[in-house]
CSV table of C-alpha atoms and ligand atoms in Angstrom, one decimal:
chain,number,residue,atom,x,y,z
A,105,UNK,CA,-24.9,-1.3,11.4
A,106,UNK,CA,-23.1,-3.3,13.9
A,107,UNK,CA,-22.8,-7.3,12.7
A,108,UNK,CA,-22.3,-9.8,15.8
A,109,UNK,CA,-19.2,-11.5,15.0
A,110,UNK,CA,-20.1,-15.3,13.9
A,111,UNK,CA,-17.1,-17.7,15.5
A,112,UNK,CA,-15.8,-20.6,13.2
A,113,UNK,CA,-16.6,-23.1,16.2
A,114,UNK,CA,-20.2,-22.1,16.1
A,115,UNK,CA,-20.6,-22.9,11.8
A,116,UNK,CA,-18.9,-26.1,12.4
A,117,UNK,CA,-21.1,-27.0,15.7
A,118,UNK,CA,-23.8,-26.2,12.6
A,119,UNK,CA,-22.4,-28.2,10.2
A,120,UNK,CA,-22.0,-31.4,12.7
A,121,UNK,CA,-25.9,-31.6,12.1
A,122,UNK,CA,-25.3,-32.1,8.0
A,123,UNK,CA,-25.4,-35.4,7.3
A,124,UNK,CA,-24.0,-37.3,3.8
A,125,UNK,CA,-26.5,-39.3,3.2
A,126,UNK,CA,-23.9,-42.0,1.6
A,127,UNK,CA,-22.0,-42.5,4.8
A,128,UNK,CA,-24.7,-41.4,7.3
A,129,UNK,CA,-21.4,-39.5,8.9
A,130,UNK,CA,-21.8,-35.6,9.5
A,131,UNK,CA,-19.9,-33.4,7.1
A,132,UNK,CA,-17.4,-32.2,10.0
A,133,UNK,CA,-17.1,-35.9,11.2
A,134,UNK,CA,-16.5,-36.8,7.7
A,135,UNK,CA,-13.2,-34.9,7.6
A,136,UNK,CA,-14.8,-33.0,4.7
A,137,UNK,CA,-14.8,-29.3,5.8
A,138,UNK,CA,-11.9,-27.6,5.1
A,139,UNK,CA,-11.9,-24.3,6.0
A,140,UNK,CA,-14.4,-21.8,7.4
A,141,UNK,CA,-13.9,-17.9,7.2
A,142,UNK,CA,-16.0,-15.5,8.5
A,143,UNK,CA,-16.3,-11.6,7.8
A,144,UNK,CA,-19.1,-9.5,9.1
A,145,UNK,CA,-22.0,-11.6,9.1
A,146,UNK,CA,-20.7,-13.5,5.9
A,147,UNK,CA,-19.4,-17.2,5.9
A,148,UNK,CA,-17.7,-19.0,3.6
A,149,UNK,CA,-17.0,-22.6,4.2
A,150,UNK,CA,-14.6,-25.3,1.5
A,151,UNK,CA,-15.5,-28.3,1.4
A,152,UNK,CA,-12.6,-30.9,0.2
A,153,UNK,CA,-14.9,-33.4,-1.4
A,154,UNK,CA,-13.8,-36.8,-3.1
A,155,UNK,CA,-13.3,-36.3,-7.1
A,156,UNK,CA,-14.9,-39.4,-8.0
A,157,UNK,CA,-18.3,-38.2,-6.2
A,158,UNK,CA,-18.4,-34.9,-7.7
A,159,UNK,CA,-21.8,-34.1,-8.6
A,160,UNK,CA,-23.3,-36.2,-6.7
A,161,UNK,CA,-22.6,-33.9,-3.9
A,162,UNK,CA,-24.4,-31.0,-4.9
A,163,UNK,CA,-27.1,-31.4,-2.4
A,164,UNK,CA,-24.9,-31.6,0.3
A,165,UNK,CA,-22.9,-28.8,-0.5
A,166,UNK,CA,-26.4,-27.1,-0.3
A,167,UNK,CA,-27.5,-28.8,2.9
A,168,UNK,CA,-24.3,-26.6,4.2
A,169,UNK,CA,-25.4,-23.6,2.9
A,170,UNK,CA,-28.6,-23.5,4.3
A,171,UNK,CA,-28.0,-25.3,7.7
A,172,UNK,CA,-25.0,-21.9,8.1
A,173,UNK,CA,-27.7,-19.3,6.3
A,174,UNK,CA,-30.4,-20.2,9.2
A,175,UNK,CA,-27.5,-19.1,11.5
A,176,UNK,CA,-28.9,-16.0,13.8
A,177,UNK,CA,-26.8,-13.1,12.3
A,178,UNK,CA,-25.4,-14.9,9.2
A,179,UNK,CA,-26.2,-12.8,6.0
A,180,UNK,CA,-25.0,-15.3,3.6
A,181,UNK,CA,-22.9,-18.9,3.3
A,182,UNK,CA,-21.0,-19.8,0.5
A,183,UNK,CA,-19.7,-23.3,0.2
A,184,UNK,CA,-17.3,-24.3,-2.5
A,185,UNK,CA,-16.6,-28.0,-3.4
A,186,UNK,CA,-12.6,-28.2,-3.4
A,187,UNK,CA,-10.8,-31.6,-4.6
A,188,UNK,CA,-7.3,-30.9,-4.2
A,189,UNK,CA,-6.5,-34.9,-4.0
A,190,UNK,CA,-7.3,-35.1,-7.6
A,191,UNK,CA,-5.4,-32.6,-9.3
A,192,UNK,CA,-2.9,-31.2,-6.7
A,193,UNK,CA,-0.3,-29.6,-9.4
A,194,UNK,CA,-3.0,-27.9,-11.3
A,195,UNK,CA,-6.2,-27.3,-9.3
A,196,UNK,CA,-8.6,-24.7,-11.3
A,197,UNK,CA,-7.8,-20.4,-11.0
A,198,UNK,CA,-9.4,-17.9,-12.5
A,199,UNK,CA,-6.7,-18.0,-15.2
A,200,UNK,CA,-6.5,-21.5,-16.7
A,201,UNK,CA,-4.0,-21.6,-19.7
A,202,UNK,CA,-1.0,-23.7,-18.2
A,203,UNK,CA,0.6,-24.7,-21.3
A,204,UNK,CA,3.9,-23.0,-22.0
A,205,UNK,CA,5.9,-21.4,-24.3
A,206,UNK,CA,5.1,-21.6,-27.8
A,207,UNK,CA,6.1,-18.0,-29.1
A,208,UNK,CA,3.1,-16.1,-27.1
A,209,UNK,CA,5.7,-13.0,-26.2
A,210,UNK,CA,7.3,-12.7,-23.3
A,211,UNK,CA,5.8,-15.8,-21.5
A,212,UNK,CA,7.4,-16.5,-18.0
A,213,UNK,CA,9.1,-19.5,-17.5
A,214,UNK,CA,10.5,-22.0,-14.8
A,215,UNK,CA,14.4,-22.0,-14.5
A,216,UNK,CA,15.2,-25.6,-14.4
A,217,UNK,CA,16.6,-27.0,-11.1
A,218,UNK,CA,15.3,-24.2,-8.8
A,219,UNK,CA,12.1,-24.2,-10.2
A,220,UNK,CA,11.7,-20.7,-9.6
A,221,UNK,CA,9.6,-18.1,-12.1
A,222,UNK,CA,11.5,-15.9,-14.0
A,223,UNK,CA,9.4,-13.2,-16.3
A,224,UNK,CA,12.0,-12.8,-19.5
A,225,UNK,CA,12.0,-9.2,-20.4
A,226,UNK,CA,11.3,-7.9,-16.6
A,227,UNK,CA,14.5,-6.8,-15.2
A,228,UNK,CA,13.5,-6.6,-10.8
A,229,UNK,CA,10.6,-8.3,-9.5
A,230,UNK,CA,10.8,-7.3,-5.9
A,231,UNK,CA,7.3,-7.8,-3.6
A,232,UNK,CA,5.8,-5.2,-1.4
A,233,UNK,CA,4.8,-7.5,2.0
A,234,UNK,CA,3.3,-6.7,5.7
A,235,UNK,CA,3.6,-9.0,8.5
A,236,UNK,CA,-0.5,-8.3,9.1
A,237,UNK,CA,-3.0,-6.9,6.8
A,238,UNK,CA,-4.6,-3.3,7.2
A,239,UNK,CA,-0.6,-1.7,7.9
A,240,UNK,CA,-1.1,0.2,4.3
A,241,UNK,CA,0.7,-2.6,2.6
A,242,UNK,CA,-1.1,-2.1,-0.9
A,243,UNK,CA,-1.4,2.3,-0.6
A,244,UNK,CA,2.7,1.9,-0.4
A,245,UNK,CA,3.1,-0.5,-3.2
A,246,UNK,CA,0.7,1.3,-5.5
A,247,UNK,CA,3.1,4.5,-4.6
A,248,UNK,CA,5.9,2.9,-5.0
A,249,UNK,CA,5.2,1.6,-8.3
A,250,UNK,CA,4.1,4.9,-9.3
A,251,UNK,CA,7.1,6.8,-7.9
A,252,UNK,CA,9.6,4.4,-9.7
A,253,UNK,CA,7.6,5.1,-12.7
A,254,UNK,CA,8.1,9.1,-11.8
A,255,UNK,CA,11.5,8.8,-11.3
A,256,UNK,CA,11.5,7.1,-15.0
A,257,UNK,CA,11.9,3.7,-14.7
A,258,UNK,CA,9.7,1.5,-16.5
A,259,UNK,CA,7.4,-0.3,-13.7
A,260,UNK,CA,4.5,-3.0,-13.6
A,261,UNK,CA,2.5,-3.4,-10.4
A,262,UNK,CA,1.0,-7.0,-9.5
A,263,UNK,CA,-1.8,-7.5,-7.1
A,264,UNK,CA,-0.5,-11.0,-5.8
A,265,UNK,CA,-2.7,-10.2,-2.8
A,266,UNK,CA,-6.0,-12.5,-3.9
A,267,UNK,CA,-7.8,-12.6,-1.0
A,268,UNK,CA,-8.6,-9.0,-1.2
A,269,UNK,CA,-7.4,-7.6,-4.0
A,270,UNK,CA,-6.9,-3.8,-3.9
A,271,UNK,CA,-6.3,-2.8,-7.6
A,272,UNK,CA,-9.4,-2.1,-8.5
A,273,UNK,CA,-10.0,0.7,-6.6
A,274,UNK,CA,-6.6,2.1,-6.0
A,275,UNK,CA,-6.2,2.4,-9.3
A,276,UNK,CA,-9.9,2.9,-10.1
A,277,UNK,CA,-10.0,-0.1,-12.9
A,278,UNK,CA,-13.5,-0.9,-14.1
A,279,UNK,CA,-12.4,-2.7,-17.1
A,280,UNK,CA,-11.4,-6.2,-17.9
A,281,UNK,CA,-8.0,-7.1,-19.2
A,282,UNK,CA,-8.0,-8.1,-22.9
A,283,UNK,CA,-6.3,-11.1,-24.6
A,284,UNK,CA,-5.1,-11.1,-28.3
A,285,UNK,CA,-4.8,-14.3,-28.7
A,286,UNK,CA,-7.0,-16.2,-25.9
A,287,UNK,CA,-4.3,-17.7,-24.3
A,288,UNK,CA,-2.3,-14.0,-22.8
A,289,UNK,CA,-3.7,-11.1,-20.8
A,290,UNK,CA,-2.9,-7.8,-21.5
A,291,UNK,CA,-1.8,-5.9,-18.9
A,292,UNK,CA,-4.1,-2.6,-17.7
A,293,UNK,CA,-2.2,0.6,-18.3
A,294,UNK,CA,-2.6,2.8,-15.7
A,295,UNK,CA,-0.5,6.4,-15.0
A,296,UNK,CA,2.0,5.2,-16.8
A,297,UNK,CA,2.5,1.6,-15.1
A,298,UNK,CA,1.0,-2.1,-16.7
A,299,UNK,CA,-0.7,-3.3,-14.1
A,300,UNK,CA,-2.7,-6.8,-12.7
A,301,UNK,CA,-5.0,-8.2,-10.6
A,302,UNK,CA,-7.4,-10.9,-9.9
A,303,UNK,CA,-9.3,-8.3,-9.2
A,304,UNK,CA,-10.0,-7.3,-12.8
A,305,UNK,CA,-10.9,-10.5,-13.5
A,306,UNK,CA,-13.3,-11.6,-10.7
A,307,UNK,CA,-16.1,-9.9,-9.7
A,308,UNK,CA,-16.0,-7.9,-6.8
A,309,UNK,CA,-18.4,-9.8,-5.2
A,310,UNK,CA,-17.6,-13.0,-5.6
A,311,UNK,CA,-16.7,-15.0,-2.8
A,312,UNK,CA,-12.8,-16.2,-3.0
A,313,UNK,CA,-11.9,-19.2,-1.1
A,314,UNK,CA,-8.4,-20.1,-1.9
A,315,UNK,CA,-6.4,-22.9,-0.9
A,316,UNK,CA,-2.9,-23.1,-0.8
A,317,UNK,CA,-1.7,-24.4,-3.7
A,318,UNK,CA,-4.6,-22.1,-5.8
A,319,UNK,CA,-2.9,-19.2,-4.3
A,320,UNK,CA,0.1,-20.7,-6.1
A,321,UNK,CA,-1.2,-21.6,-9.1
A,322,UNK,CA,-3.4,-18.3,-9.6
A,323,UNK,CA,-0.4,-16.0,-9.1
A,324,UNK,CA,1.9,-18.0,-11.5
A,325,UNK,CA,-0.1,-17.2,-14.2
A,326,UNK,CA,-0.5,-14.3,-13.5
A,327,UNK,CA,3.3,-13.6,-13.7
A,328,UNK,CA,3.1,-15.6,-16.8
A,329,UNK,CA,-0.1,-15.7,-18.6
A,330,UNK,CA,0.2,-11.4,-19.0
A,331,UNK,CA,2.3,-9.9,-21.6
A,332,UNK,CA,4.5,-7.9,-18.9
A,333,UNK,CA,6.3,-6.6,-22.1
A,334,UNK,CA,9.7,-4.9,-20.7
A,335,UNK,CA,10.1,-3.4,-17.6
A,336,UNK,CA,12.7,-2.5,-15.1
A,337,UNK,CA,10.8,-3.1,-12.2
A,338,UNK,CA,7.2,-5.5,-11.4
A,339,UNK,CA,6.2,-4.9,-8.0
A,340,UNK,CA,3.6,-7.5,-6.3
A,341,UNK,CA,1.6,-6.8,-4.0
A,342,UNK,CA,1.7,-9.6,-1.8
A,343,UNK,CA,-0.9,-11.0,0.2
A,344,UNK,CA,-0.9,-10.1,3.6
A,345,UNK,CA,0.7,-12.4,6.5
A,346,UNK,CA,4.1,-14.6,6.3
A,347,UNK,CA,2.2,-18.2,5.9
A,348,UNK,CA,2.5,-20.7,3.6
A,349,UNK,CA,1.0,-18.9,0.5
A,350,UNK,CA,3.4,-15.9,1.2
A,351,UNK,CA,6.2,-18.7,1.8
A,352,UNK,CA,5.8,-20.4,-1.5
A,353,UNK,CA,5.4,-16.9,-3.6
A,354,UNK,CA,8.5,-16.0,-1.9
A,355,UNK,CA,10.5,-19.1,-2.5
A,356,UNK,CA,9.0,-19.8,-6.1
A,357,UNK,CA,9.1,-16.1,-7.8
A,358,UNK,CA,12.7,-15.1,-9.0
A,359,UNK,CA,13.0,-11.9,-6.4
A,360,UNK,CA,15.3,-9.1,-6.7
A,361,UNK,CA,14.4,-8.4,-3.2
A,362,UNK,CA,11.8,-7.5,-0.8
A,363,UNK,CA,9.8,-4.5,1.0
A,364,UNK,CA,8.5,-4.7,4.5
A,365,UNK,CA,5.6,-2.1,5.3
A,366,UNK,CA,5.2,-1.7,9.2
A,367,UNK,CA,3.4,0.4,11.4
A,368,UNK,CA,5.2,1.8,14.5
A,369,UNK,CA,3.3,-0.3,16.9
A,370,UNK,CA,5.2,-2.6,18.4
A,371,UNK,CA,3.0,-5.7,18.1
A,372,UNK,CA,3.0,-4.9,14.1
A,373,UNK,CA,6.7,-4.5,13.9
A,374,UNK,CA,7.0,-8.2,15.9
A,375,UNK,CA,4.8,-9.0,13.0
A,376,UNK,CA,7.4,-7.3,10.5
A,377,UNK,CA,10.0,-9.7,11.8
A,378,UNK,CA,8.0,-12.3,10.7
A,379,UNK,CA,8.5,-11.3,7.6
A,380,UNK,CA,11.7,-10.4,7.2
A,381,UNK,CA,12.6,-13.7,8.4
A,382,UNK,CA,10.5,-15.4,6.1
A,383,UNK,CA,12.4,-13.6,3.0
A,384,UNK,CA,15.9,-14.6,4.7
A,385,UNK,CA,15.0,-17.9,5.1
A,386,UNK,CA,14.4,-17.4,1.4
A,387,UNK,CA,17.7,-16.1,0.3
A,388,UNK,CA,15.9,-12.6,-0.8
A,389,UNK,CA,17.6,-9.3,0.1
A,390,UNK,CA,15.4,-7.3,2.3
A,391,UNK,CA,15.7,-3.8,0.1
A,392,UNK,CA,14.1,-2.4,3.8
A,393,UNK,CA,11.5,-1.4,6.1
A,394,UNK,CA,8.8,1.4,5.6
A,395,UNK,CA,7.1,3.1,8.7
A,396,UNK,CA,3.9,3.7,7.6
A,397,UNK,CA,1.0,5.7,9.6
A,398,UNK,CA,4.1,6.8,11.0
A,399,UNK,CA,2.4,10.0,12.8
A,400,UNK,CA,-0.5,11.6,12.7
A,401,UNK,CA,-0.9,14.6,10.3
A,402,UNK,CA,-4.0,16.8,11.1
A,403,UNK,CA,-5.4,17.3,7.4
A,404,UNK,CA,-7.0,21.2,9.6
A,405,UNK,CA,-4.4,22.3,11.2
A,406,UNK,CA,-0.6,20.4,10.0
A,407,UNK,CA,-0.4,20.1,13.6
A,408,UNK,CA,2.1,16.4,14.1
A,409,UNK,CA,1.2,13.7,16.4
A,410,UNK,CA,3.3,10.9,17.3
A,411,UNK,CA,-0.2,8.6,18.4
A,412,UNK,CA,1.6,5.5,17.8
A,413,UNK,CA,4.7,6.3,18.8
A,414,UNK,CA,6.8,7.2,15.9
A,415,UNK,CA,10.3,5.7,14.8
A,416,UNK,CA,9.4,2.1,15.7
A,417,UNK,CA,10.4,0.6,12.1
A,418,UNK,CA,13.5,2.9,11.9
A,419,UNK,CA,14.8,1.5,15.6
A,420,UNK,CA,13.7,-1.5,14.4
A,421,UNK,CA,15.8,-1.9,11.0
A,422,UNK,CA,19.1,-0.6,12.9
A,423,UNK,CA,18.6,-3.7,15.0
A,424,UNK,CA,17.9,-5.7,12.2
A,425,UNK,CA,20.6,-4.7,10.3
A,426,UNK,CA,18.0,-3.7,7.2
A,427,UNK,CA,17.7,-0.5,5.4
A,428,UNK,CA,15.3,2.0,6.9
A,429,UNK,CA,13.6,3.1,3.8
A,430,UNK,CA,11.2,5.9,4.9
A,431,UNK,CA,8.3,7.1,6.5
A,432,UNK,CA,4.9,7.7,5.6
A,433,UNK,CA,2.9,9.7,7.9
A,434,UNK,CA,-1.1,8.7,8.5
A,435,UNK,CA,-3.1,10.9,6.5
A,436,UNK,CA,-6.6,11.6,5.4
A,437,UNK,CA,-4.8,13.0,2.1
A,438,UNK,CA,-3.5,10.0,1.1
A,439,UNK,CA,-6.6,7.9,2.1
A,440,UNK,CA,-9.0,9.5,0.4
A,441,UNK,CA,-6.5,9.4,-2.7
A,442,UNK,CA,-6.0,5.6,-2.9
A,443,UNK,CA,-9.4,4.7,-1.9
A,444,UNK,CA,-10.8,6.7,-4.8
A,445,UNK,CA,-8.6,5.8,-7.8
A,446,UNK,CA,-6.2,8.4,-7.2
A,447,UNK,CA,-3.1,7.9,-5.5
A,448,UNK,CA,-1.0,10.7,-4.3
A,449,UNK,CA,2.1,10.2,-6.1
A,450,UNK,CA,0.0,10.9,-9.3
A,451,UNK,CA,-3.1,13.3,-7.9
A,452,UNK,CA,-0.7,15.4,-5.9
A,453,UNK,CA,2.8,14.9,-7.5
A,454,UNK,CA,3.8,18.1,-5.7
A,455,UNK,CA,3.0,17.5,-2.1
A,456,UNK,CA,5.4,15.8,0.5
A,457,UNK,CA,3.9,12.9,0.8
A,458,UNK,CA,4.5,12.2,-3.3
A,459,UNK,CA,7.9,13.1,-2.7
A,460,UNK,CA,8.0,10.8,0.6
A,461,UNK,CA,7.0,7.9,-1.9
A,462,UNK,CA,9.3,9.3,-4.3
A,463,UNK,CA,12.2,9.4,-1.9
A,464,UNK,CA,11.5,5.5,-1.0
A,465,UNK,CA,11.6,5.0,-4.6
A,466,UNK,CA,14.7,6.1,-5.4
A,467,UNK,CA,16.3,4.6,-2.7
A,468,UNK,CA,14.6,1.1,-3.8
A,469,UNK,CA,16.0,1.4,-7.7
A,470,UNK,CA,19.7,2.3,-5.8
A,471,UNK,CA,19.1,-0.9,-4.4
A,472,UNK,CA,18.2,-2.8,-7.3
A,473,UNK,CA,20.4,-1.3,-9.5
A,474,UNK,CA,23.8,-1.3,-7.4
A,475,UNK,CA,25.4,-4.6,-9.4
A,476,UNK,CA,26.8,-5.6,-5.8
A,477,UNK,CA,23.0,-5.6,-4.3
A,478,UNK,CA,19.6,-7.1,-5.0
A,479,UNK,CA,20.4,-7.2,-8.6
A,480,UNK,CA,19.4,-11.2,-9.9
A,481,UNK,CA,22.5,-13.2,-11.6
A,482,UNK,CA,22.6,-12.2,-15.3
A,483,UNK,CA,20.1,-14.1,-17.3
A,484,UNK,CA,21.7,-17.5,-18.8
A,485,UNK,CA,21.7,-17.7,-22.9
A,486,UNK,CA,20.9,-20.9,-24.0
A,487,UNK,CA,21.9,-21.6,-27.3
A,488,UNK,CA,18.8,-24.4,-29.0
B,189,ADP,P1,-3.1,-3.5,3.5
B,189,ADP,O1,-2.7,-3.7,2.1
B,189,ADP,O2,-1.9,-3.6,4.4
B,189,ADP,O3,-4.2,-4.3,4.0
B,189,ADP,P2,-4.1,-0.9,2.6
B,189,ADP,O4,-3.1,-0.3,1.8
B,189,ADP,O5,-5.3,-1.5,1.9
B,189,ADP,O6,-3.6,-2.0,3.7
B,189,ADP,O7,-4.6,0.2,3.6
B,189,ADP,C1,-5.7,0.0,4.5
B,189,ADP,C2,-6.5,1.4,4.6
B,189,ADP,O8,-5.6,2.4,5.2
B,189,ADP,C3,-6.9,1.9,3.3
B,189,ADP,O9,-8.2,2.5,3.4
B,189,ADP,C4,-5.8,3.0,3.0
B,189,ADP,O10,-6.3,4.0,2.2
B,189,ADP,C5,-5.5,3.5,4.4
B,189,ADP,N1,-4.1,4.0,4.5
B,189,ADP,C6,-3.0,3.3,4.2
B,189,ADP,N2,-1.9,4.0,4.4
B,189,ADP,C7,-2.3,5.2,4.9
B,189,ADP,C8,-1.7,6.5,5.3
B,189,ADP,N3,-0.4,6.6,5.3
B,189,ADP,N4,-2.5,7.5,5.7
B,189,ADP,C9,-3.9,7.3,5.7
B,189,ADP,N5,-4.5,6.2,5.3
B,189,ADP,C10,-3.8,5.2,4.9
């Protein structure tokens, strides 16, 4: 079925007809609506609201609802009450235990004067990232996690990317992460790597407006509300894009260093840019560029097509002066395999596109483990 596209101009012409009763202003008018999305016929709409009226607004957040659900092709409206004014530093995530550290294991921590996250105990975070979403961003950071883990070094994967969170089904995780003692997650074991994602905690179908300083909040705890235990290596999956979100993650989270998925289209590599200046800006190494959907692989007959013309990223890196890391071509194979729980580094270890994945695995932990190159200061002992 083909859904008409709904624009965010014609929800909020909508929502100029809501009126709050206590101002006799319309909600738009008000300056209350914060954000709008819209994906295939669904519409979700914040709505930053003053703290003190809380409740009180209830109706109107349901006067929204229905005024955007009586839309022609809207199949549902969601409006969340946001009040960022009141509690900027802390607004409420999924995962709500801020206090910090009283002995729970391995809890992450703040490094004073930077203010950046450090996870005691993890030796590299580095973060998988894509200029754009859709470029295979999250299929090479699950592969990548999983060859680092084949090559034998002791990995944990992060789904940082919370808008749509991909873990679930790549890795084919039904269950919910446990806590021992209430206050820290354990981590999902899967094929050999700990892995996280909001995705395991929130329902599938749950509508996820995030704000900026959410997006913050939510993946901080995540790096330090889960008993990562020891590892060599966490990779996050970051969420799509370069903005803010992807700024702050960037700037806030102790990196090792960073991996930019690209497609060969041009317009997607301009995108990749984007990115790699955003990590430079940063002061985290770019570890280097992957061409993904590189070429087309005929899953019938092997034949090789260069649809979107091949060696973009590679070109690309040269003039960037970044590591070319590897290739991945486009290929049912490796579709069907992430999308159903499987992915090829660990449902076909044997085939070349596992060992493509492996390959750009290796050369990642060369990175990360050459003491002149993406490796983080040694750790400071602080004598109490
Ligand atoms: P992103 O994280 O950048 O949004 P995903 O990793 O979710 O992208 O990939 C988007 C879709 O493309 C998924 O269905 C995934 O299985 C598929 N995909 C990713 N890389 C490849 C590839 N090299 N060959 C075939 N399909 C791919």
């Amino acid at each position: 079925m083909n859904v008409a596209e709904i624009s965010e101009s014609a929800v909020r012409r909508v929502l100029e007809t809501v009126i709050d009763p206590a101002t006799g202003k319309n909600v738009v008018a008000a300056g209350m609506v914060g954000g709008i999305a819209t994906r295939a016929g669904h519409v979700a709409i914040t709505l930053d609201v003053d703290p003190a009226r809380g409740a009180a607004l209830e109706p109107l957040r349901q006067a929204c609802e229905q005024a955007v659900r009586a839309m022609p092709d809207v199949l549902s409206a969601t409006a969340v009450m946001t009040s960022e004014r009141a509690a900027p530093a802390a607004p409420s995530a999924p995962l709500a235990t801020p206090a910090r550290p009283h002995g729970h294991g391995p809890a992450a921590k703040t490094t004073g004067g930077t203010g950046r996250i450090d996870v005691p105990g993890v030796k590299h975070i580095i973060a998988v990232a894509s200029g754009k979403g859709g470029v295979g961003k999250s299929t090479t950071a699950v592969n990548l996690a999983l060859g680092l883990a084949a090559n034998g070094i002791s990995t944990g994967l992060l789904d940082a990317d919370i808008y749509g969170p991909s873990m679930p089904r790549m890795l084919g995780v039904k269950e919910k992460p446990e806590s021992t003692d209430g206050k820290m997650l354990k981590p999902i074991e899967r094929y050999g790597i700990r892995t996280m994602s909001i995705g395991y905690i929130v329902a599938e179908d749950t509508p996820m407006i995030w704000r900026g300083p959410m997006v913050s909040s939510a993946l901080e705890q995540m790096l330090r509300d889960v008993q990562w235990g020891e590892l060599d290596v966490l990779v996050v999956d970051m969420p799509p894009g370069t903005g803010d979100a992807q700024l702050t993650l960037a700037q806030r989270v102790a990196l090792s260093g960073a991996v930019i998925v690209s497609t060969p289209q041009d317009i997607a590599l301009i995108d990749a840019r984007k990115g790699l200046a955003m990590f430079r800006k940063v002061a985290v190494p770019v570890l280097g560029i992957v061409e993904n959907m590189s070429y087309f692989l005929c899953p019938k007959c092997g034949e090789r097509s260069e649809i979107f013309g091949h060696g973009g990223a590679r070109d690309e890196a040269a003039k960037l002066e970044v590591p070319f890391l590897g290739e991945i071509p486009l290929h049912l194979d490796i579709r069907t395999t992430s999308d159903s729980g499987h992915p090829i580094v660990v449902s076909q270890p044997d085939s070349a596109h596992a060992q493509a994945y492996k390959n750009i695995a290796g050369r990642v932990w060369k990175q990360l483990s050459a003491p002149q190159r993406g490796a983080r200061p040694a750790p400071k002992i602080v004598m109490r």
